[in-house]
Tab-separated table of C-alpha atoms in Angstrom:
chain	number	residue	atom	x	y	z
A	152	UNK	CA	30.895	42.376	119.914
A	153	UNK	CA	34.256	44.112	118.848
A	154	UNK	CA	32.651	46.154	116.480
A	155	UNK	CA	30.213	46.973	118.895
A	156	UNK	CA	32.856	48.259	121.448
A	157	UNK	CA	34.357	49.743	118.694
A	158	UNK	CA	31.809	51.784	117.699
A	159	UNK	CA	31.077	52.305	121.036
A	160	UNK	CA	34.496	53.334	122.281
A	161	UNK	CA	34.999	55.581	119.093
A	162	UNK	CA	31.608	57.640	119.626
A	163	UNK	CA	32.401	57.632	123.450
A	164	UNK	CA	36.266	59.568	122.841
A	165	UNK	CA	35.124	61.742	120.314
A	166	UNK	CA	32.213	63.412	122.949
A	167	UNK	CA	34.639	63.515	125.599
A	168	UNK	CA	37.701	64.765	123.955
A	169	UNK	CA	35.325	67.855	122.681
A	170	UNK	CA	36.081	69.345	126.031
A	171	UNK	CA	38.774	71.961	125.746
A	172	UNK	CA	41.649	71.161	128.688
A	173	UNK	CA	43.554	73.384	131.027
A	174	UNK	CA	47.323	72.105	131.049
A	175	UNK	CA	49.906	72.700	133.656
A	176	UNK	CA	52.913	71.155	135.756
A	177	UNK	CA	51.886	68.249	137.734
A	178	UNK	CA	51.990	68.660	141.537
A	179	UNK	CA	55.083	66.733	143.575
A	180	UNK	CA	57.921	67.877	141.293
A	181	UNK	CA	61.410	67.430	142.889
A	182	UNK	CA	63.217	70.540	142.273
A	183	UNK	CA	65.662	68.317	140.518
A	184	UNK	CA	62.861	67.641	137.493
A	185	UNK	CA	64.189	68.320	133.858
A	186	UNK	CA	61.380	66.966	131.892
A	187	UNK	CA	57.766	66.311	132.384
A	188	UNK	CA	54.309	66.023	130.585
A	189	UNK	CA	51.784	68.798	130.863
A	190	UNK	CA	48.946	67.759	132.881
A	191	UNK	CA	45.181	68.474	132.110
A	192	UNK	CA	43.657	69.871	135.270
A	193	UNK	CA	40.225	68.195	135.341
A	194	UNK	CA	39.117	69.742	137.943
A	195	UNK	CA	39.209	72.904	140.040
A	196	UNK	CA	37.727	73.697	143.742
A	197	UNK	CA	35.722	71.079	142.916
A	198	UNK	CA	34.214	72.113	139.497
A	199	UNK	CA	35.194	70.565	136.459
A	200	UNK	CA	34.186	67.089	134.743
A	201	UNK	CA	36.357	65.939	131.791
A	202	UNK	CA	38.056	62.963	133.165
A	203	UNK	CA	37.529	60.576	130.113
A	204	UNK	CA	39.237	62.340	127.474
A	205	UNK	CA	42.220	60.748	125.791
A	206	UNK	CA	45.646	61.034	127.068
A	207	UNK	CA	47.563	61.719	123.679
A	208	UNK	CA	44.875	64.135	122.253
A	209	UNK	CA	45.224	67.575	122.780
A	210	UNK	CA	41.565	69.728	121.796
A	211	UNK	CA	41.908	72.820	119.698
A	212	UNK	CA	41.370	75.917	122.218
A	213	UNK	CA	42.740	73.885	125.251
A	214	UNK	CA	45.201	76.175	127.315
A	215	UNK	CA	48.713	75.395	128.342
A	216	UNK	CA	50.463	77.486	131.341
A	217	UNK	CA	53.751	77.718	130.745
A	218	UNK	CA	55.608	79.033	134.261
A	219	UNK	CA	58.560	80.862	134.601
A	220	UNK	CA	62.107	79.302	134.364
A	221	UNK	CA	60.013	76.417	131.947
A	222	UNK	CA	59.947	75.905	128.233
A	223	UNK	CA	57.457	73.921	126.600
A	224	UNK	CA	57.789	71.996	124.087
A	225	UNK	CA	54.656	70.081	121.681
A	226	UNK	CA	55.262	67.011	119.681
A	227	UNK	CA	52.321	65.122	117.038
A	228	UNK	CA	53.107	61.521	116.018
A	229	UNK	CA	56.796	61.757	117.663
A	230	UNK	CA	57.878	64.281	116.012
A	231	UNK	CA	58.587	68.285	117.988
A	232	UNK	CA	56.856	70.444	116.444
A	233	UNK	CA	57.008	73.903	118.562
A	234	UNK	CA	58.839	74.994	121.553
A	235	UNK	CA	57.606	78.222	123.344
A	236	UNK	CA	60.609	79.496	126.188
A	237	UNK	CA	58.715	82.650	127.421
A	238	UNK	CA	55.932	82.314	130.144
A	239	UNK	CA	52.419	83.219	129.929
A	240	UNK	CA	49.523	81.501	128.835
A	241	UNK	CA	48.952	79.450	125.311
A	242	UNK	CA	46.426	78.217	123.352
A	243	UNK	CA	46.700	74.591	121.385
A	244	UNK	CA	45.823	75.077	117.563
A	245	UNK	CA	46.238	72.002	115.274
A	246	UNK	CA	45.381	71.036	111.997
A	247	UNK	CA	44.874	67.121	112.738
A	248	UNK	CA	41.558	66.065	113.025
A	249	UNK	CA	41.510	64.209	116.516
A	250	UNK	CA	42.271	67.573	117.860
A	251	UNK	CA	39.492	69.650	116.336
A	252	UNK	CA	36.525	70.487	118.400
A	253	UNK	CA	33.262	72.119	118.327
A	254	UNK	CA	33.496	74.827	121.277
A	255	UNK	CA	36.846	75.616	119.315
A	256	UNK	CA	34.399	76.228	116.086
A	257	UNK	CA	35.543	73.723	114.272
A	258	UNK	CA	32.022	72.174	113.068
A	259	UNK	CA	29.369	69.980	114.990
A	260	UNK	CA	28.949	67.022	112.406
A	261	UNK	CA	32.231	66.791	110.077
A	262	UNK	CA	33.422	67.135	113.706
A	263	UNK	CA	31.986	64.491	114.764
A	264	UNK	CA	31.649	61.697	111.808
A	265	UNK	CA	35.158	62.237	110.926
A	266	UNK	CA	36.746	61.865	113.984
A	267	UNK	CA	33.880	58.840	114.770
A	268	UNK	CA	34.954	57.218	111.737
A	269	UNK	CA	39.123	57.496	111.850
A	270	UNK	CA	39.016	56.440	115.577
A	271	UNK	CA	36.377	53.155	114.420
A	272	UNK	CA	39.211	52.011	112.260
A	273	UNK	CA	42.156	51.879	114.978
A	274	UNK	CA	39.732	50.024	117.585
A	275	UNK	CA	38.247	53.012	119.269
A	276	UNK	CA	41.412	55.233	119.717
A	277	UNK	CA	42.129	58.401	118.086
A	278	UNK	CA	45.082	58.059	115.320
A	279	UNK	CA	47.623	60.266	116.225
A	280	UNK	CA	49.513	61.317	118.938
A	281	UNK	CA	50.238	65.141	120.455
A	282	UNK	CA	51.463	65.710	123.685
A	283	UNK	CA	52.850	68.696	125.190
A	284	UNK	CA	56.312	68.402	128.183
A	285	UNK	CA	57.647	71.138	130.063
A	286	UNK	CA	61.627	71.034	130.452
A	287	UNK	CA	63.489	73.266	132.838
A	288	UNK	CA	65.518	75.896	131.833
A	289	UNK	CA	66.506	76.376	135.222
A	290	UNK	CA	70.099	75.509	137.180
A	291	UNK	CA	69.277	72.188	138.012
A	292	UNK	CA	71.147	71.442	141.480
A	293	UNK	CA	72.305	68.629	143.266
A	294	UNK	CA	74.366	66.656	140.984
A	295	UNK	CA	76.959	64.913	142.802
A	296	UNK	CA	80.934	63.763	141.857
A	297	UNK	CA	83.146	61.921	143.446
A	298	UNK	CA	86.249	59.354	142.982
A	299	UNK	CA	86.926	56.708	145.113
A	300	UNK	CA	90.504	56.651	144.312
A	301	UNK	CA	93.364	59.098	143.449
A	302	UNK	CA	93.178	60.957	140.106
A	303	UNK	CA	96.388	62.285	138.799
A	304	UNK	CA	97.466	65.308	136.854
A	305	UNK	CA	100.257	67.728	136.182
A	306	UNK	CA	100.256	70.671	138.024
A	307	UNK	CA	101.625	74.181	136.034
A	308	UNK	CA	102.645	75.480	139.542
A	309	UNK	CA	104.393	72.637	141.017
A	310	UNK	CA	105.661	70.996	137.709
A	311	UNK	CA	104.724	67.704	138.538
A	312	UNK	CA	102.241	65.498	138.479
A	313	UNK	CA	100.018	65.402	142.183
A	314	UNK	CA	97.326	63.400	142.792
A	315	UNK	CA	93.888	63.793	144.777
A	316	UNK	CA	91.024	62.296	145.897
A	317	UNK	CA	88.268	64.785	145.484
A	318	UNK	CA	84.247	64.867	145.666
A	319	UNK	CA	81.948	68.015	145.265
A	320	UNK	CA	79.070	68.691	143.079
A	321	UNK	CA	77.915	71.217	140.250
A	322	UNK	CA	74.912	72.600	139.062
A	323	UNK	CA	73.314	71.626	135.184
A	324	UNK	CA	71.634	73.554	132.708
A	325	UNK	CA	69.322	72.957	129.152
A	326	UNK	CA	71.147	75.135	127.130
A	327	UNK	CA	69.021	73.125	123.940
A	328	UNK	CA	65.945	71.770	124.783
A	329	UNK	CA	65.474	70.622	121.752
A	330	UNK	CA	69.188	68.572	121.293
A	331	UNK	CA	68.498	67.616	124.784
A	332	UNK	CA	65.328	65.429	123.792
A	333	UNK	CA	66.483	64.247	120.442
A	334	UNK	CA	69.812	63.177	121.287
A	335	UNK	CA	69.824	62.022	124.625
A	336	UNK	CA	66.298	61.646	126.525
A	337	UNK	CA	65.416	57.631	126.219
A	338	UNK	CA	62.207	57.458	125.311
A	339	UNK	CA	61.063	55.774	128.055
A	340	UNK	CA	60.907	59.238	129.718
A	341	UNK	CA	58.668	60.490	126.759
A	342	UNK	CA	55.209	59.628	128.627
A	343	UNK	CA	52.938	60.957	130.067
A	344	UNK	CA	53.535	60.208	134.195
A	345	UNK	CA	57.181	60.015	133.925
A	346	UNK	CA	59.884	62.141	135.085
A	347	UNK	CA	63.729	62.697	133.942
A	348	UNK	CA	65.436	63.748	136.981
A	349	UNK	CA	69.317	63.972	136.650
A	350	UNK	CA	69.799	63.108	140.451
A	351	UNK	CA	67.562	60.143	140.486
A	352	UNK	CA	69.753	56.704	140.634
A	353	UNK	CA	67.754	54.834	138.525
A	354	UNK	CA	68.132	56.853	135.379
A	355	UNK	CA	70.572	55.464	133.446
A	356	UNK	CA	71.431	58.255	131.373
A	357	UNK	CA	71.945	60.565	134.640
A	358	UNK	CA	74.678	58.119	135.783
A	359	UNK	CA	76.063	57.887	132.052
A	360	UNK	CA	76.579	61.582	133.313
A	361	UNK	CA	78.473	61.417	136.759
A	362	UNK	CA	80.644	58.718	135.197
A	363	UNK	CA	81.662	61.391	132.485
A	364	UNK	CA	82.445	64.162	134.815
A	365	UNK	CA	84.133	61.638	136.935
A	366	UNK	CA	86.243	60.970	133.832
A	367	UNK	CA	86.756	64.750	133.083
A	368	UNK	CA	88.056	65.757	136.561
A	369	UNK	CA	91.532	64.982	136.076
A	370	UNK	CA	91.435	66.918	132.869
A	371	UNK	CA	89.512	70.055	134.603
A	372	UNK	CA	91.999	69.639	137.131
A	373	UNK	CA	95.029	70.283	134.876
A	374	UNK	CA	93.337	73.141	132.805
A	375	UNK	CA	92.666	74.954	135.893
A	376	UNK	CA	95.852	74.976	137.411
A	377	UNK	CA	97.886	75.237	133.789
A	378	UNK	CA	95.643	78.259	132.956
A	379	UNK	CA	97.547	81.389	133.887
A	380	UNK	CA	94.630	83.724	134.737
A	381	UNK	CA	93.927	81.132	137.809
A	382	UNK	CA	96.350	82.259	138.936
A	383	UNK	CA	98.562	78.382	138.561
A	384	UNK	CA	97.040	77.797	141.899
A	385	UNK	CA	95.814	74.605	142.972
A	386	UNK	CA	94.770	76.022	146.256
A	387	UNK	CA	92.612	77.831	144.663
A	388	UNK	CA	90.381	75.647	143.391
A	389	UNK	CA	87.941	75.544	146.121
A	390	UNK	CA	87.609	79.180	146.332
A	391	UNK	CA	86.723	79.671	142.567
A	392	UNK	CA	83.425	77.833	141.809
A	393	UNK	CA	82.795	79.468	138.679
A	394	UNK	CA	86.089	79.319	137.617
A	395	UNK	CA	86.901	75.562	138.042
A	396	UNK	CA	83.226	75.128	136.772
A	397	UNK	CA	84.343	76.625	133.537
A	398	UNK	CA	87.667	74.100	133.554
A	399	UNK	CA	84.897	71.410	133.757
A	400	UNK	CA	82.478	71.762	131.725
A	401	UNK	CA	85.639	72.016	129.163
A	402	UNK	CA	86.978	68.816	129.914
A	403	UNK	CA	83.571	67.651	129.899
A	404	UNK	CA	83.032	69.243	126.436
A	405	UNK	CA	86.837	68.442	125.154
A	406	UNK	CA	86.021	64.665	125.787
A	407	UNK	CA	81.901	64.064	125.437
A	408	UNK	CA	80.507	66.678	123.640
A	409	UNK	CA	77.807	67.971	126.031
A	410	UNK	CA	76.747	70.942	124.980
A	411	UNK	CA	77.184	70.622	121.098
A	412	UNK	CA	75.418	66.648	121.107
A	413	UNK	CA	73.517	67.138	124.139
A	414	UNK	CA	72.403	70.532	125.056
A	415	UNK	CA	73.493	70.507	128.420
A	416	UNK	CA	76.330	72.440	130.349
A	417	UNK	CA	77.954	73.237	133.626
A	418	UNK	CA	77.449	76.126	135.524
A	419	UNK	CA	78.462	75.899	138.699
A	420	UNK	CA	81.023	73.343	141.005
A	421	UNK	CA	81.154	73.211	144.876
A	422	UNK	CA	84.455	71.290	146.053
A	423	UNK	CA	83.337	69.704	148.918
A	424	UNK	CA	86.762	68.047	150.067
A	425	UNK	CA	90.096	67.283	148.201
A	426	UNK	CA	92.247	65.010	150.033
A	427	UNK	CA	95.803	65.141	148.456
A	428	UNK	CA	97.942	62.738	148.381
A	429	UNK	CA	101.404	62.380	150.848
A	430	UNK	CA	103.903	63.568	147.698
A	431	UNK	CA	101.108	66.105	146.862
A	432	UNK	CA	101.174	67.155	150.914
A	433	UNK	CA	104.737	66.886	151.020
A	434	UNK	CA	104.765	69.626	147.754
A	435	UNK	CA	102.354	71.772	149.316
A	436	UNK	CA	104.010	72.543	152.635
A	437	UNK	CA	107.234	73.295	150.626
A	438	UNK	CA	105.188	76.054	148.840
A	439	UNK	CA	103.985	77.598	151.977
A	440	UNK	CA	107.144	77.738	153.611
A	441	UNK	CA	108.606	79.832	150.216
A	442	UNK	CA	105.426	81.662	150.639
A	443	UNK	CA	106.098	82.651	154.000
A	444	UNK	CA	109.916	83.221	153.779
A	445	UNK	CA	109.139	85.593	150.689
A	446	UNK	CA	109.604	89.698	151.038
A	447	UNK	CA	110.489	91.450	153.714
A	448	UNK	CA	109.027	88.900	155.977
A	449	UNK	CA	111.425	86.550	154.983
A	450	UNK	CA	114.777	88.153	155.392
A	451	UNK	CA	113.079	89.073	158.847
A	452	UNK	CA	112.359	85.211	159.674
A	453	UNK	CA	115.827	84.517	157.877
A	454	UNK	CA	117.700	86.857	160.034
A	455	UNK	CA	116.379	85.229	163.202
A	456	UNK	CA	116.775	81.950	162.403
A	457	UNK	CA	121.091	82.581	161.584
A	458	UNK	CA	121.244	84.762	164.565
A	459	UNK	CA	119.454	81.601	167.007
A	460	UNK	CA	121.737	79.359	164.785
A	461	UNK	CA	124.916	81.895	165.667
A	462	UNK	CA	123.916	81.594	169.548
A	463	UNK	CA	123.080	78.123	169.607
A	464	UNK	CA	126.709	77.209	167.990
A	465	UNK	CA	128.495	79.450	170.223
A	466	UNK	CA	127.055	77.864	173.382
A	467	UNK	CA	127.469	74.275	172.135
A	468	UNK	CA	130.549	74.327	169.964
A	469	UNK	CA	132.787	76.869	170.589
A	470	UNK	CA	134.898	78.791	168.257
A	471	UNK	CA	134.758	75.908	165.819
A	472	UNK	CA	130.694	76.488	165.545
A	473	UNK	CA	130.808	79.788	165.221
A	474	UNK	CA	133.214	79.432	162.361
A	475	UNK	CA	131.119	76.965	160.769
A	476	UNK	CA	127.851	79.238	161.059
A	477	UNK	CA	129.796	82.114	159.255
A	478	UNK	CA	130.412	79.854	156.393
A	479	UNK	CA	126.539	78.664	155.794
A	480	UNK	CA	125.742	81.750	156.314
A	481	UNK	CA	127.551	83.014	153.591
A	482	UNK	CA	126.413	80.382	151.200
A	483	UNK	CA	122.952	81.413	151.917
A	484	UNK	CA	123.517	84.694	151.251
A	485	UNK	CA	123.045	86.699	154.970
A	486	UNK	CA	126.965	87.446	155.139
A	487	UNK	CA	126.053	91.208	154.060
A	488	UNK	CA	123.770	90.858	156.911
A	489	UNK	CA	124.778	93.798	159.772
A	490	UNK	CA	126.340	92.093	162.838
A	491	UNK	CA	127.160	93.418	165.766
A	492	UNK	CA	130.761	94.603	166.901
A	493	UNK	CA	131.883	93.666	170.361
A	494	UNK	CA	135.152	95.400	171.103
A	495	UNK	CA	138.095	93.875	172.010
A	496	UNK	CA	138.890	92.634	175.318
A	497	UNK	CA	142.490	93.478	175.325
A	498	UNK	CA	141.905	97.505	173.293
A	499	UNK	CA	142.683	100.176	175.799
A	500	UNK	CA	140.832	102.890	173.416
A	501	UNK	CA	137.581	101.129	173.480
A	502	UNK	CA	137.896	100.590	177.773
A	503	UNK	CA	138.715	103.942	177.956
A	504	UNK	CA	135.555	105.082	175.996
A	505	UNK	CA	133.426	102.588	177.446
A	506	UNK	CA	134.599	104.200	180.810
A	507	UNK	CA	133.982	107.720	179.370
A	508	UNK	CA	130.550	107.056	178.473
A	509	UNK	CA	129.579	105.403	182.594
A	510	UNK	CA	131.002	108.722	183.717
A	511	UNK	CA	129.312	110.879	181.965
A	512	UNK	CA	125.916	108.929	182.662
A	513	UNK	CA	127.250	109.291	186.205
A	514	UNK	CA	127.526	105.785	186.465
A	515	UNK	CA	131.128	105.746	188.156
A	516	UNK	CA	132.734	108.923	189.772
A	517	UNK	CA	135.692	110.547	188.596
A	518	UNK	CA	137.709	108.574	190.941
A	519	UNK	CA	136.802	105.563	189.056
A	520	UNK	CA	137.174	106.812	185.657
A	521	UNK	CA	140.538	107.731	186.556
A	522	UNK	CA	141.713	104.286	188.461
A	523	UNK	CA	140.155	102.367	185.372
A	524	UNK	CA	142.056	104.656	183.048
A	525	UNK	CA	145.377	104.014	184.834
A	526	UNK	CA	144.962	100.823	184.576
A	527	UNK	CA	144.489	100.682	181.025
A	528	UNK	CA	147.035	102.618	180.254
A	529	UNK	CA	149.367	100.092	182.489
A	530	UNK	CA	150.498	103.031	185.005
């Protein structure tokens, strides 16, 4: 009887896998998707009628879509053997026997005894394998980082080390499809109905991932704000996506080897929050006060605050403050400051031109002017 279905089963694939195939993505993708199978569409607004072909056998003349922003890469017995990165529309050519055909003109009975006979001696089933997968070449969005407690760092503009709790997430790219599948892919994901999708939490190799960047932040952290052109700003940081993106993806490549063992990169970082902590704080608001008491505005705010400081002393402590407010201000600098000169009470010169000036704004008659100038003069 297992000859029989043998027989049977090895007649029955041959006839159906004569039918050339029209390949595409599979519907449902997230948008998150990195690698996928190429799907034969059996049928088409109703019309079509292959649906017993086999799933590892690809027929000579078949047609693969490739869309834009996909590459496509073909494998026999394991092993790539193509990859195509510009759209349009392909046809599958291949020497191995389970994929020759006769509407590709490849011969109606060496066609069919051949085949027949290899796929008799594996039980039935054709004896090699060919599949075709799509992979994005696309940013892939959506990947999320986060720490649940501080990360440290030293800081080129503060010169010390701060610390942060921080969570955002960045944006991934194939930059090697081809190191992406050898060298990292599991090869559970290497089948047809499967998907790799970096944001999925069961992939195990996608969290391998986020605990790397997690790992690389404090390093991204101090390139950024040690690298000059930044700027030494770590205020910064959540303004400059591309910029801290590029601090990433260094660490990340400094301490995994992404793109050079991997394929993949970086592109892009959104800083969703970064919650310093209280020494960090503490730091921070001492930078924007310098900030704000630089320049011109600060000598104005400066000014203020010793004049306020000059009025508040002379109301509270007498001579003895006032003294003592003269003093820190000239340790601070603001004794070349201008003041203003009160005359004398006890100068006759500057009562008599104090009186001058009311007369002639015809603020006092001359009768005045005269008694007050009398009486400064002591006659």
């Amino acid at each position: 009887m297992g000859l029989v279905q043998a027989v049977k089963g090895a007649v029955g694939g041959v006839l159906a896998d004569q039918w050339k195939d029209f390949y595409t993505v599979p519907a449902g993708l997230p948008s998150t998707a990195a690698l996928f199978a190429a799907v034969p569409q059996g049928t088409n607004a109703g019309r079509g009628s292959n649906t017993s072909g086999s799933s590892n056998i690809i027929t000579n003349g078949s047609k693969i879509i490739v869309p834009e922003g996909y590459g496509l890469l073909l494998f026999q017995d394991g092993a790539i053997t193509a990859f195509v990165a510009e759209p349009g529309g392909y046809e599958w050519r291949s020497d191995d026997l389970n994929s020759q055909s006769i509407f590709a003109g490849d011969g109606l009975v060496s066609t069919f005894i051949k085949q027949s006979w290899e796929r008799f001696k594996f039980g039935g089933q054709p004896g090699s394998q060919q599949a075709a997968y799509f992979v994005s070449l696309k940013e892939l969005p959506d990947n999320r980082f986060g720490t649940q407690s501080e990360i440290y760092w030293d800081d080129g503009f503060l010169n010390t080390q701060v610390g942060a709790v921080t969570r955002g997430s960045y944006t991934l790219k194939i930059v090697d499809p081809i190191l992406f599948v050898k060298n990292f892919v599991p090869a559970s994901y290497l089948r047809p109905g499967q998907v790799f999708d970096f944001t999925d939490l069961d992939n195990a190799a996608a969290s391998q991932l986020f605990n790397e960047v997690v790992g690389s932040l404090a390093p991204a952290f101090s390139l950024y704000t040690n690298d000059p052109s930044k700027g030494n700003r770590i205020t910064k940081l959540q303004q400059d996506s591309l910029g801290f993106a590029q601090s990433l993806s260094a660490a990340v490549e400094q301490g995994y080897q992404w793109k050079s063992d991997r394929g993949l990169a970086i592109v892009k970082t959104a800083i969703i929050s970064i919650e310093y902590d209280a020494n960090t704080r503490e730091l921070l608001k001492t930078v924007q006060r310098a900030d704000a008491l630089s320049g011109s505005r600060g000598n104005s705010n400066l000014q203020a605050s010793v004049a306020q400081g000059i009025q508040s002393a002379g109301e509270n402590g007498g001579a003895a403050g006032l003294v003592g407010v003269g003093m820190a201000s000239g340790m601070f600098g603001v004794g070349g400051m201008q003041q203003p000169v009160t005359p004398a009470a006890d100068d006759p010169v500057a009562k008599l031109k104090k009186a001058k000036e009311m007369l002639d704004l015809g603020l006092i008659t001359q009768s005045d002017y005269d008694a007050l100038k009398a009486k400064a003069l002591g006659l």
